[in-house]
Amino acid sequence: MDKALHFMLCVTTTMLLLGESSQTGERNDPKMLAASKSGFGTDSRGPEEGLPILTVTTILEDPYVMVRSAELEGYCIDLLKALAAMLHFSYKVKVVGDGQYGAISSNGNWTGMIGEILRQEADIAVAPLTVTSAREEVVSFTTPFLQTGIGILLRKDTVSQEMSFFHFLAPFSKETWTGLLFAYVLTCFCLFLVARLSPCEWNEPKNEENHFTFLNSLWFGAGALALQGVTPRPKALSVRVIAAVWWLFTIALLAAYIANFTALLSSGSEQLPIQTFEDLVKQRKLEFGTLDGSSTFYFFKNSKNPIHQMIYEYMDKRREHVLVKTYQEAVQRVMDSNYAFIGESISQDLAAARHCNLIRAPEVIGARGFGIATTQASLWTKKLSIAVLKLRESGDLDYLRNKWWETSCLHKSRDRWSPLQPQALGGLFLTLAVGLALGVIAAVVELSNKSRHAAGHAKKSCCSVFTEEMCARLRIKENTRQSQETSGRANA
């Protein structure tokens, strides 16, 4: 009897050990681990002996958290891995059940990731979760790992406007056109002046007519702008120097104008009629909205700005039509209909980069940041904040930003066009100025040489002859009138 009882105990113990071993093998079997992740709802970092395990809640949003090949990846997943390596903890990732970020519901309870942390269903939330005062009252946030604001996402063809009547002036800025006009007048005046001073161009001021009048100089400069040869044709070296520099200036100027005008026409980047939130409120062509229950919605609700209040009233009255549930739905609606999406500017930049027909309006308001949420009594808040600061100082956050915001539309997207500023043509203006100075100096040298020879024949000082020549060339009409009066008196 004792032997039979002993045998039964041995068999029972063996059965129990085999069952436990089988269960342990199933837990360690890679196929079973893969199967546990196939639901796309969780991801984990294998627990290591002695390391604390944190439950992390997040939300699916490109490029922060995405599902690819039955795995979760994205900016926030890489950030979580870096934090786990620095602070030595293991984690288990779960996607938030209701797909919300976190807001107070009608019954006073928090939804989304904030609600899961308050209900202790998760230890931390690593997601594009905006730090707000309302959320800060119930949970704690770390130092922001990304800075953003509120912008307007639009479709290009819904905001394009007809070209203005003077659209051909758009390639250059107003300052550039002013500088070009000044350069044209100055060059023509220098042509007129040098043609009078140079004896090679105008040898006998009292008897010979000077073809380079000021009007003719203006016509000569305009002809060079049209790449046409016009008369009068320069003879003196000084005049030819100025003419050659002006021709070089006009060729480079026309090349810059044609290139910029072509870029303007091909980019279709005429000034957007919707530049600010005030422009958005005033127009009637586009509907606009934001994510339902997001911090952006409550920003406009709590704002005292009249424009922001008008935006909130519009969205609140048309809640069922203009508020969207997910970011992906918002982007798709912008592309498919006359709809403007108000949301995080950093996410809109990504959408505009990946969808070439989208654009973000210039104005960004409500500077804010994305932080990691923890329970208020958590010891992890300060540790995570310090780790985030270290990642920022080491450049790791910038690396992650460049990695996940890399655009597939870069090769076919067009850069935003802007009018050509005077600084871009600074070297060209400098070359023209140097050429004008050389032309004037050459004319003075030519006149000096003639004055020196004339002074030797007349046995006068070179300075007096130079002065007489200068006065004769610059006051030719007065001298002619005086000579006519003198001849008239002699005849009388």
Short mmCIF file of C-alpha atoms in Angstrom, two decimals:
data_model
loop_
_atom_site.label_atom_id
_atom_site.label_comp_id
_atom_site.label_asym_id
_atom_site.label_seq_id
_atom_site.Cartn_x
_atom_site.Cartn_y
_atom_site.Cartn_z
CA MET A 1 0.00 0.00 0.00
CA ASP A 2 2.82 2.37 0.89
CA LYS A 3 4.62 1.53 -2.36
CA ALA A 4 1.47 2.16 -4.38
CA LEU A 5 0.93 5.53 -2.66
CA HIS A 6 4.56 6.47 -3.24
CA PHE A 7 4.26 5.52 -6.92
CA MET A 8 1.13 7.65 -7.33
CA LEU A 9 2.86 10.67 -5.78
CA CYS A 10 5.82 10.31 -8.14
CA VAL A 11 3.57 10.08 -11.18
CA THR A 12 1.59 13.16 -10.13
CA THR A 13 4.73 15.21 -9.53
CA THR A 14 6.15 14.20 -12.91
CA MET A 15 2.91 15.18 -14.67
CA LEU A 16 2.89 18.60 -13.05
CA LEU A 17 6.53 19.25 -13.96
CA LEU A 18 5.94 18.27 -17.57
CA GLY A 19 2.89 20.54 -17.83
CA GLU A 20 4.79 23.52 -16.45
CA SER A 21 7.67 22.85 -18.79
CA SER A 22 5.31 22.73 -21.76
CA GLN A 23 3.73 26.08 -20.84
CA THR A 24 7.16 27.65 -20.40
CA GLY A 25 8.19 26.38 -23.83
CA GLU A 26 5.12 27.92 -25.39
CA ARG A 27 5.87 31.28 -23.80
CA ASN A 28 9.43 31.21 -25.08
CA ASP A 29 8.51 29.91 -28.54
CA PRO A 30 9.20 32.68 -31.15
CA LYS A 31 6.11 31.70 -33.12
CA MET A 32 3.95 32.26 -30.07
CA LEU A 33 5.53 35.67 -29.49
CA ALA A 34 4.87 36.64 -33.09
CA ALA A 35 1.31 35.48 -32.77
CA SER A 36 0.78 37.61 -29.69
CA LYS A 37 1.82 40.70 -31.66
CA SER A 38 -0.26 39.93 -34.70
CA GLY A 39 -3.18 41.87 -33.31
CA PHE A 40 -1.27 45.17 -33.96
CA GLY A 41 -2.38 46.42 -30.58
CA THR A 42 0.75 45.80 -28.57
CA ASP A 43 4.51 45.88 -28.85
CA SER A 44 7.06 45.16 -26.18
CA ARG A 45 10.69 45.22 -25.26
CA GLY A 46 11.64 41.82 -23.87
CA PRO A 47 11.75 41.93 -20.05
CA GLU A 48 15.20 41.64 -18.60
CA GLU A 49 15.92 40.32 -15.17
CA GLY A 50 15.66 43.01 -12.51
CA LEU A 51 14.33 45.74 -14.85
CA PRO A 52 10.99 47.46 -14.19
CA ILE A 53 8.28 46.95 -16.82
CA LEU A 54 6.21 49.98 -17.89
CA THR A 55 2.92 49.83 -19.76
CA VAL A 56 2.99 52.49 -22.48
CA THR A 57 -0.13 53.81 -24.17
CA THR A 58 0.07 55.49 -27.55
CA ILE A 59 -2.01 56.35 -30.61
CA LEU A 60 -1.59 55.43 -34.27
CA GLU A 61 -0.52 58.53 -36.18
CA ASP A 62 1.96 58.83 -39.01
CA PRO A 63 4.91 59.21 -38.50
CA TYR A 64 4.81 58.95 -34.70
CA VAL A 65 3.42 55.41 -34.40
CA MET A 66 2.63 53.19 -37.39
CA VAL A 67 1.97 49.49 -38.03
CA ARG A 68 4.33 47.88 -40.52
CA SER A 69 4.91 44.16 -40.92
CA ALA A 70 2.97 43.33 -37.75
CA GLU A 71 5.23 45.66 -35.76
CA LEU A 72 4.85 49.13 -34.33
CA GLU A 73 7.40 51.69 -35.52
CA GLY A 74 7.77 55.41 -35.84
CA TYR A 75 9.22 58.47 -34.15
CA CYS A 76 7.68 57.72 -30.75
CA ILE A 77 8.74 54.06 -30.86
CA ASP A 78 12.36 55.05 -31.58
CA LEU A 79 12.16 57.65 -28.82
CA LEU A 80 10.81 55.02 -26.42
CA LYS A 81 13.65 52.64 -27.28
CA ALA A 82 16.22 55.36 -26.65
CA LEU A 83 14.65 56.25 -23.29
CA ALA A 84 14.49 52.59 -22.24
CA ALA A 85 18.17 52.15 -23.06
CA MET A 86 19.13 55.24 -21.06
CA LEU A 87 16.92 54.62 -18.01
CA HIS A 88 17.12 50.80 -18.03
CA PHE A 89 13.49 49.75 -18.11
CA SER A 90 11.41 47.34 -20.15
CA TYR A 91 8.08 48.29 -21.67
CA LYS A 92 4.89 47.00 -23.21
CA VAL A 93 3.16 49.23 -25.79
CA LYS A 94 -0.60 49.28 -26.27
CA VAL A 95 -2.65 51.42 -28.64
CA VAL A 96 -5.27 53.54 -26.86
CA GLY A 97 -8.63 51.81 -26.91
CA ASP A 98 -10.92 54.70 -27.94
CA GLY A 99 -8.45 56.29 -30.37
CA GLN A 100 -8.51 59.62 -28.50
CA TYR A 101 -5.72 61.81 -27.17
CA GLY A 102 -7.48 62.84 -24.00
CA ALA A 103 -10.29 65.22 -23.15
CA ILE A 104 -12.99 65.61 -20.49
CA SER A 105 -16.22 63.89 -21.53
CA SER A 106 -19.74 65.04 -20.71
CA ASN A 107 -19.81 62.87 -17.58
CA GLY A 108 -16.62 64.48 -16.24
CA ASN A 109 -14.29 61.56 -16.99
CA TRP A 110 -11.18 61.74 -19.11
CA THR A 111 -11.03 59.91 -22.41
CA GLY A 112 -8.12 58.69 -24.49
CA MET A 113 -4.58 58.22 -23.26
CA ILE A 114 -5.05 60.62 -20.35
CA GLY A 115 -7.98 58.53 -19.13
CA GLU A 116 -5.96 55.30 -19.34
CA ILE A 117 -3.21 56.81 -17.21
CA LEU A 118 -5.73 58.06 -14.63
CA ARG A 119 -7.35 54.61 -14.52
CA GLN A 120 -3.87 53.09 -14.14
CA GLU A 121 -4.32 51.09 -17.32
CA ALA A 122 -1.00 52.52 -18.48
CA ASP A 123 2.04 53.95 -16.72
CA ILE A 124 3.10 56.51 -19.33
CA ALA A 125 1.84 57.89 -22.65
CA VAL A 126 4.40 58.35 -25.44
CA ALA A 127 2.62 60.00 -28.36
CA PRO A 128 2.14 63.40 -30.03
CA LEU A 129 0.32 64.48 -26.89
CA THR A 130 0.12 68.25 -26.46
CA VAL A 131 0.96 69.70 -23.05
CA THR A 132 -2.04 71.75 -21.85
CA SER A 133 -3.00 73.25 -18.52
CA ALA A 134 -6.12 71.06 -18.23
CA ARG A 135 -4.12 67.88 -18.76
CA GLU A 136 -1.34 69.10 -16.48
CA GLU A 137 -3.88 69.31 -13.63
CA VAL A 138 -4.53 65.55 -13.70
CA VAL A 139 -1.27 64.10 -15.04
CA SER A 140 2.38 65.14 -15.16
CA PHE A 141 4.29 65.94 -18.33
CA THR A 142 7.98 65.71 -19.10
CA THR A 143 10.02 68.31 -20.96
CA PRO A 144 8.58 68.54 -24.51
CA PHE A 145 10.41 66.41 -27.05
CA LEU A 146 8.90 68.26 -30.05
CA GLN A 147 7.83 71.89 -30.51
CA THR A 148 4.86 72.76 -32.68
CA GLY A 149 1.94 75.17 -33.10
CA ILE A 150 -1.47 75.47 -34.76
CA GLY A 151 -1.58 75.90 -38.53
CA ILE A 152 -3.95 75.64 -41.49
CA LEU A 153 -3.61 72.81 -44.01
CA LEU A 154 -5.05 73.53 -47.47
CA ARG A 155 -5.18 72.03 -50.92
CA LYS A 156 -3.30 74.12 -53.45
CA ASP A 157 -5.94 74.24 -56.13
CA THR A 158 -8.63 75.34 -53.68
CA VAL A 159 -6.66 78.41 -52.62
CA SER A 160 -5.04 79.42 -55.89
CA GLN A 161 -6.12 82.75 -57.23
CA GLU A 162 -6.06 84.37 -60.65
CA MET A 163 -2.89 86.12 -61.69
CA SER A 164 -2.93 89.88 -61.29
CA PHE A 165 -2.82 92.25 -64.24
CA PHE A 166 0.79 93.17 -63.42
CA HIS A 167 1.88 89.61 -62.73
CA PHE A 168 4.83 90.05 -65.09
CA LEU A 169 6.44 92.28 -62.45
CA ALA A 170 6.34 89.54 -59.80
CA PRO A 171 9.77 87.94 -60.53
CA PHE A 172 11.50 90.95 -58.92
CA SER A 173 10.63 92.62 -55.64
CA LYS A 174 9.71 96.30 -55.47
CA GLU A 175 13.13 97.11 -54.09
CA THR A 176 14.79 95.30 -56.99
CA TRP A 177 12.71 97.15 -59.59
CA THR A 178 13.57 100.45 -57.90
CA GLY A 179 17.26 99.59 -57.96
CA LEU A 180 17.08 98.61 -61.64
CA LEU A 181 15.37 101.88 -62.55
CA PHE A 182 18.02 103.84 -60.69
CA ALA A 183 20.81 101.83 -62.36
CA TYR A 184 19.29 102.48 -65.80
CA VAL A 185 19.01 106.25 -65.31
CA LEU A 186 22.49 106.47 -63.76
CA THR A 187 24.06 104.50 -66.61
CA CYS A 188 22.39 106.64 -69.27
CA PHE A 189 23.51 109.79 -67.49
CA CYS A 190 27.09 108.45 -67.35
CA LEU A 191 26.91 107.70 -71.08
CA PHE A 192 25.73 111.25 -71.73
CA LEU A 193 28.42 112.74 -69.47
CA VAL A 194 31.31 110.62 -70.75
CA ALA A 195 30.33 111.22 -74.39
CA ARG A 196 30.60 114.97 -73.73
CA LEU A 197 33.88 114.77 -71.84
CA SER A 198 35.74 112.43 -74.16
CA PRO A 199 37.49 114.20 -77.05
CA CYS A 200 37.49 110.92 -78.96
CA GLU A 201 33.71 110.98 -78.99
CA TRP A 202 33.23 114.73 -79.35
CA ASN A 203 36.35 116.45 -80.62
CA GLU A 204 35.07 119.93 -81.53
CA PRO A 205 32.33 121.05 -79.09
CA LYS A 206 31.92 124.46 -80.82
CA ASN A 207 31.49 123.14 -84.33
CA GLU A 208 30.45 119.48 -84.01
CA GLU A 209 27.10 118.14 -82.85
CA ASN A 210 27.15 115.54 -80.09
CA HIS A 211 24.92 112.62 -81.00
CA PHE A 212 24.92 111.27 -77.40
CA THR A 213 22.29 113.59 -76.02
CA PHE A 214 20.53 112.53 -72.85
CA LEU A 215 17.48 111.31 -74.77
CA ASN A 216 19.68 109.36 -77.16
CA SER A 217 21.51 107.88 -74.16
CA LEU A 218 18.19 106.74 -72.70
CA TRP A 219 17.31 105.16 -76.05
CA PHE A 220 20.70 103.45 -76.21
CA GLY A 221 20.22 101.96 -72.72
CA ALA A 222 16.71 100.77 -73.55
CA GLY A 223 17.95 99.14 -76.74
CA ALA A 224 20.52 97.18 -74.75
CA LEU A 225 17.74 95.94 -72.45
CA ALA A 226 15.96 94.58 -75.53
CA LEU A 227 19.22 93.05 -76.80
CA GLN A 228 19.04 95.29 -79.87
CA GLY A 229 21.80 97.41 -81.40
CA VAL A 230 20.79 101.07 -81.60
CA THR A 231 22.42 104.28 -82.66
CA PRO A 232 24.39 106.35 -81.84
CA ARG A 233 27.32 103.97 -81.72
CA PRO A 234 30.12 104.70 -79.28
CA LYS A 235 33.55 105.66 -80.64
CA ALA A 236 35.58 106.54 -77.56
CA LEU A 237 37.10 103.88 -75.31
CA SER A 238 35.44 105.39 -72.22
CA VAL A 239 31.98 105.26 -73.79
CA ARG A 240 32.57 101.72 -75.01
CA VAL A 241 33.58 100.61 -71.50
CA ILE A 242 30.28 101.84 -70.09
CA ALA A 243 28.32 100.37 -73.00
CA ALA A 244 30.02 96.96 -72.60
CA VAL A 245 29.39 96.84 -68.86
CA TRP A 246 25.76 97.83 -69.38
CA TRP A 247 25.35 95.08 -72.02
CA LEU A 248 26.81 92.55 -69.59
CA PHE A 249 24.47 93.81 -66.86
CA THR A 250 21.38 93.54 -69.09
CA ILE A 251 22.24 90.01 -70.27
CA ALA A 252 22.60 88.75 -66.68
CA LEU A 253 19.49 90.69 -65.64
CA LEU A 254 17.35 89.21 -68.41
CA ALA A 255 18.60 85.72 -67.60
CA ALA A 256 17.63 86.17 -63.94
CA TYR A 257 14.21 87.56 -64.90
CA ILE A 258 13.42 84.76 -67.33
CA ALA A 259 14.55 82.08 -64.87
CA ASN A 260 12.52 83.53 -62.00
CA PHE A 261 9.46 84.14 -64.17
CA THR A 262 9.61 80.54 -65.41
CA ALA A 263 9.86 79.30 -61.82
CA LEU A 264 6.89 81.48 -60.89
CA LEU A 265 4.71 80.08 -63.66
CA SER A 266 5.71 76.47 -63.05
CA SER A 267 5.33 76.58 -59.28
CA GLY A 268 1.94 78.26 -59.25
CA SER A 269 3.05 79.82 -55.98
CA GLU A 270 1.26 83.11 -56.28
CA GLN A 271 0.42 84.58 -52.93
CA LEU A 272 -2.18 82.55 -51.11
CA PRO A 273 -5.43 84.39 -50.41
CA ILE A 274 -5.55 82.57 -47.05
CA GLN A 275 -2.49 83.73 -45.16
CA THR A 276 -3.91 83.98 -41.64
CA PHE A 277 -6.74 82.65 -39.51
CA GLU A 278 -8.55 85.94 -40.08
CA ASP A 279 -8.50 85.28 -43.84
CA LEU A 280 -9.92 81.81 -43.15
CA VAL A 281 -12.84 83.25 -41.21
CA LYS A 282 -13.64 85.89 -43.84
CA GLN A 283 -13.84 83.50 -46.80
CA ARG A 284 -16.88 81.38 -47.63
CA LYS A 285 -15.46 78.89 -50.10
CA LEU A 286 -13.84 76.44 -47.66
CA GLU A 287 -15.17 74.62 -44.65
CA PHE A 288 -12.71 74.25 -41.80
CA GLY A 289 -12.41 72.12 -38.69
CA THR A 290 -10.08 70.17 -36.43
CA LEU A 291 -9.84 66.91 -34.51
CA ASP A 292 -12.80 66.27 -32.25
CA GLY A 293 -11.76 66.54 -28.60
CA SER A 294 -8.21 67.65 -29.42
CA SER A 295 -6.24 70.34 -27.63
CA THR A 296 -6.56 72.49 -30.75
CA PHE A 297 -10.33 72.54 -30.39
CA TYR A 298 -10.10 73.58 -26.74
CA PHE A 299 -7.48 76.21 -27.58
CA PHE A 300 -10.03 78.07 -29.70
CA LYS A 301 -12.74 77.45 -27.11
CA ASN A 302 -10.71 79.03 -24.31
CA SER A 303 -9.13 81.82 -26.34
CA LYS A 304 -10.24 85.41 -25.79
CA ASN A 305 -9.19 86.48 -29.28
CA PRO A 306 -12.29 87.49 -31.29
CA ILE A 307 -11.04 85.72 -34.42
CA HIS A 308 -10.40 82.54 -32.44
CA GLN A 309 -13.84 82.77 -30.88
CA MET A 310 -15.42 83.01 -34.34
CA ILE A 311 -13.52 79.89 -35.40
CA TYR A 312 -14.69 78.00 -32.32
CA GLU A 313 -18.33 79.06 -32.82
CA TYR A 314 -18.19 77.96 -36.45
CA MET A 315 -16.76 74.53 -35.54
CA ASP A 316 -19.10 74.05 -32.59
CA LYS A 317 -22.25 74.82 -34.60
CA ARG A 318 -21.19 72.47 -37.39
CA ARG A 319 -19.61 69.87 -35.15
CA GLU A 320 -21.03 66.91 -37.04
CA HIS A 321 -19.79 68.20 -40.40
CA VAL A 322 -16.41 69.84 -39.79
CA LEU A 323 -14.86 67.92 -36.88
CA VAL A 324 -12.92 64.78 -37.82
CA LYS A 325 -12.04 61.71 -35.78
CA THR A 326 -8.49 61.01 -36.96
CA TYR A 327 -5.61 62.86 -38.54
CA GLN A 328 -5.68 60.55 -41.58
CA GLU A 329 -9.34 61.40 -42.12
CA ALA A 330 -8.50 65.10 -41.96
CA VAL A 331 -5.75 64.86 -44.58
CA GLN A 332 -7.94 62.79 -46.88
CA ARG A 333 -10.80 65.25 -46.56
CA VAL A 334 -8.52 68.19 -47.41
CA MET A 335 -7.40 66.38 -50.57
CA ASP A 336 -10.92 65.32 -51.62
CA SER A 337 -13.06 68.38 -50.84
CA ASN A 338 -13.08 72.10 -50.14
CA TYR A 339 -11.94 71.68 -46.57
CA ALA A 340 -9.20 73.34 -44.49
CA PHE A 341 -7.80 71.42 -41.55
CA ILE A 342 -6.67 73.26 -38.41
CA GLY A 343 -4.14 71.25 -36.45
CA GLU A 344 -0.54 70.75 -35.37
CA SER A 345 1.78 72.57 -37.74
CA ILE A 346 4.51 69.93 -37.51
CA SER A 347 2.10 67.23 -38.67
CA GLN A 348 0.82 69.50 -41.42
CA ASP A 349 4.37 70.04 -42.66
CA LEU A 350 4.72 66.28 -43.03
CA ALA A 351 1.42 66.04 -44.90
CA ALA A 352 2.44 68.88 -47.24
CA ALA A 353 5.78 67.17 -47.91
CA ARG A 354 4.23 63.78 -48.69
CA HIS A 355 1.27 65.09 -50.65
CA CYS A 356 2.47 67.57 -53.23
CA ASN A 357 -0.98 69.10 -53.74
CA LEU A 358 -1.18 70.24 -50.09
CA ILE A 359 0.25 73.38 -48.53
CA ARG A 360 0.30 74.94 -45.08
CA ALA A 361 -0.65 78.58 -44.64
CA PRO A 362 2.16 80.80 -43.31
CA GLU A 363 0.62 81.81 -39.96
CA VAL A 364 1.24 79.56 -36.95
CA ILE A 365 -0.30 80.37 -33.55
CA GLY A 366 -0.35 78.84 -30.09
CA ALA A 367 3.23 77.64 -29.70
CA ARG A 368 3.17 74.36 -27.79
CA GLY A 369 5.06 71.12 -27.29
CA PHE A 370 4.57 67.35 -27.25
CA GLY A 371 5.43 65.73 -23.91
CA ILE A 372 5.38 62.31 -22.27
CA ALA A 373 2.49 61.97 -19.79
CA THR A 374 2.84 60.12 -16.49
CA THR A 375 0.81 59.85 -13.32
CA GLN A 376 1.24 62.77 -10.95
CA ALA A 377 2.87 60.67 -8.25
CA SER A 378 5.19 58.90 -10.66
CA LEU A 379 8.93 58.87 -10.04
CA TRP A 380 9.53 58.52 -13.76
CA THR A 381 8.59 62.10 -14.69
CA LYS A 382 11.87 63.73 -13.72
CA LYS A 383 13.95 60.82 -15.01
CA LEU A 384 12.23 60.96 -18.39
CA SER A 385 12.58 64.77 -18.56
CA ILE A 386 16.31 64.58 -17.93
CA ALA A 387 16.64 61.81 -20.52
CA VAL A 388 14.74 63.89 -23.10
CA LEU A 389 17.06 66.85 -22.46
CA LYS A 390 20.10 64.62 -22.91
CA LEU A 391 18.73 63.30 -26.20
CA ARG A 392 18.15 66.87 -27.37
CA GLU A 393 21.65 68.00 -26.36
CA SER A 394 23.26 65.02 -28.09
CA GLY A 395 21.35 65.69 -31.32
CA ASP A 396 19.43 62.41 -31.20
CA LEU A 397 16.06 64.17 -31.32
CA ASP A 398 17.13 66.08 -34.43
CA TYR A 399 18.25 62.81 -35.99
CA LEU A 400 14.85 61.22 -35.30
CA ARG A 401 13.10 64.31 -36.65
CA ASN A 402 15.03 64.14 -39.93
CA LYS A 403 14.59 60.36 -40.15
CA TRP A 404 10.82 60.25 -39.86
CA TRP A 405 10.04 63.56 -41.59
CA GLU A 406 11.96 62.57 -44.69
CA THR A 407 9.62 63.25 -47.57
CA SER A 408 8.94 61.00 -50.51
CA CYS A 409 7.67 64.07 -52.38
CA LEU A 410 10.91 66.01 -52.21
CA HIS A 411 12.11 65.07 -55.68
CA LYS A 412 8.93 66.29 -57.34
CA SER A 413 7.81 69.04 -55.03
CA ARG A 414 8.51 72.65 -55.93
CA ASP A 415 10.19 75.02 -53.55
CA ARG A 416 8.19 77.98 -52.45
CA TRP A 417 8.81 80.82 -54.85
CA SER A 418 9.71 84.32 -53.71
CA PRO A 419 10.51 87.52 -55.63
CA LEU A 420 14.17 88.15 -56.36
CA GLN A 421 15.62 90.56 -53.79
CA PRO A 422 18.34 93.19 -54.47
CA GLN A 423 20.83 91.16 -52.41
CA ALA A 424 20.69 88.39 -55.01
CA LEU A 425 21.87 90.86 -57.68
CA GLY A 426 24.38 92.61 -55.44
CA GLY A 427 27.40 91.41 -57.42
CA LEU A 428 25.78 92.51 -60.67
CA PHE A 429 25.10 96.02 -59.35
CA LEU A 430 28.66 96.23 -58.05
CA THR A 431 30.08 95.24 -61.44
CA LEU A 432 27.98 97.95 -63.12
CA ALA A 433 29.15 100.56 -60.61
CA VAL A 434 32.80 99.65 -61.19
CA GLY A 435 32.30 99.82 -64.96
CA LEU A 436 30.70 103.26 -64.74
CA ALA A 437 33.55 104.51 -62.59
CA LEU A 438 36.13 103.16 -65.04
CA GLY A 439 34.31 104.81 -67.94
CA VAL A 440 34.24 108.19 -66.22
CA ILE A 441 37.93 107.88 -65.26
CA ALA A 442 38.82 106.92 -68.84
CA ALA A 443 36.95 109.98 -70.19
CA VAL A 444 38.78 112.28 -67.76
CA VAL A 445 42.12 110.73 -68.81
CA GLU A 446 41.28 111.22 -72.48
CA LEU A 447 40.34 114.84 -71.87
CA SER A 448 43.50 115.38 -69.81
CA ASN A 449 45.69 114.04 -72.59
CA LYS A 450 44.09 116.40 -75.12
CA SER A 451 44.42 119.31 -72.68
CA ARG A 452 48.11 118.55 -72.16
CA HIS A 453 48.79 118.62 -75.91
CA ALA A 454 46.72 121.78 -76.38
CA ALA A 455 48.52 123.49 -73.49
CA GLY A 456 51.90 122.72 -75.11
CA HIS A 457 50.88 124.32 -78.40
CA ALA A 458 49.19 127.35 -76.81
CA LYS A 459 51.86 127.69 -74.10
CA LYS A 460 49.27 127.72 -71.34
CA SER A 461 49.01 125.77 -68.13
CA CYS A 462 47.52 122.30 -68.41
CA CYS A 463 45.00 123.02 -65.65
CA SER A 464 43.65 126.13 -67.34
CA VAL A 465 43.24 124.37 -70.67
CA PHE A 466 41.58 121.39 -68.93
CA THR A 467 39.19 123.74 -67.15
CA GLU A 468 38.33 125.54 -70.39
CA GLU A 469 37.68 122.23 -72.13
CA MET A 470 35.52 121.03 -69.27
CA CYS A 471 33.44 124.20 -69.23
CA ALA A 472 33.11 124.21 -72.99
CA ARG A 473 31.80 120.64 -73.02
CA LEU A 474 29.44 121.00 -70.07
CA ARG A 475 28.12 124.49 -70.97
CA ILE A 476 28.10 124.23 -74.70
CA LYS A 477 24.72 125.94 -75.21
CA GLU A 478 25.69 128.96 -73.13
CA ASN A 479 28.99 129.34 -74.99
CA THR A 480 27.27 129.02 -78.37
CA ARG A 481 24.73 131.67 -77.43
CA GLN A 482 27.48 134.03 -76.28
CA SER A 483 29.42 133.49 -79.51
CA GLN A 484 26.29 134.14 -81.54
CA GLU A 485 25.63 137.39 -79.63
CA THR A 486 29.23 138.48 -80.20
CA SER A 487 29.09 137.77 -83.93
CA GLY A 488 25.77 139.61 -84.13
CA ARG A 489 27.27 142.72 -82.51
CA ALA A 490 30.26 142.58 -84.87
CA ASN A 491 27.98 142.43 -87.90
CA ALA A 492 26.00 145.36 -86.56
#
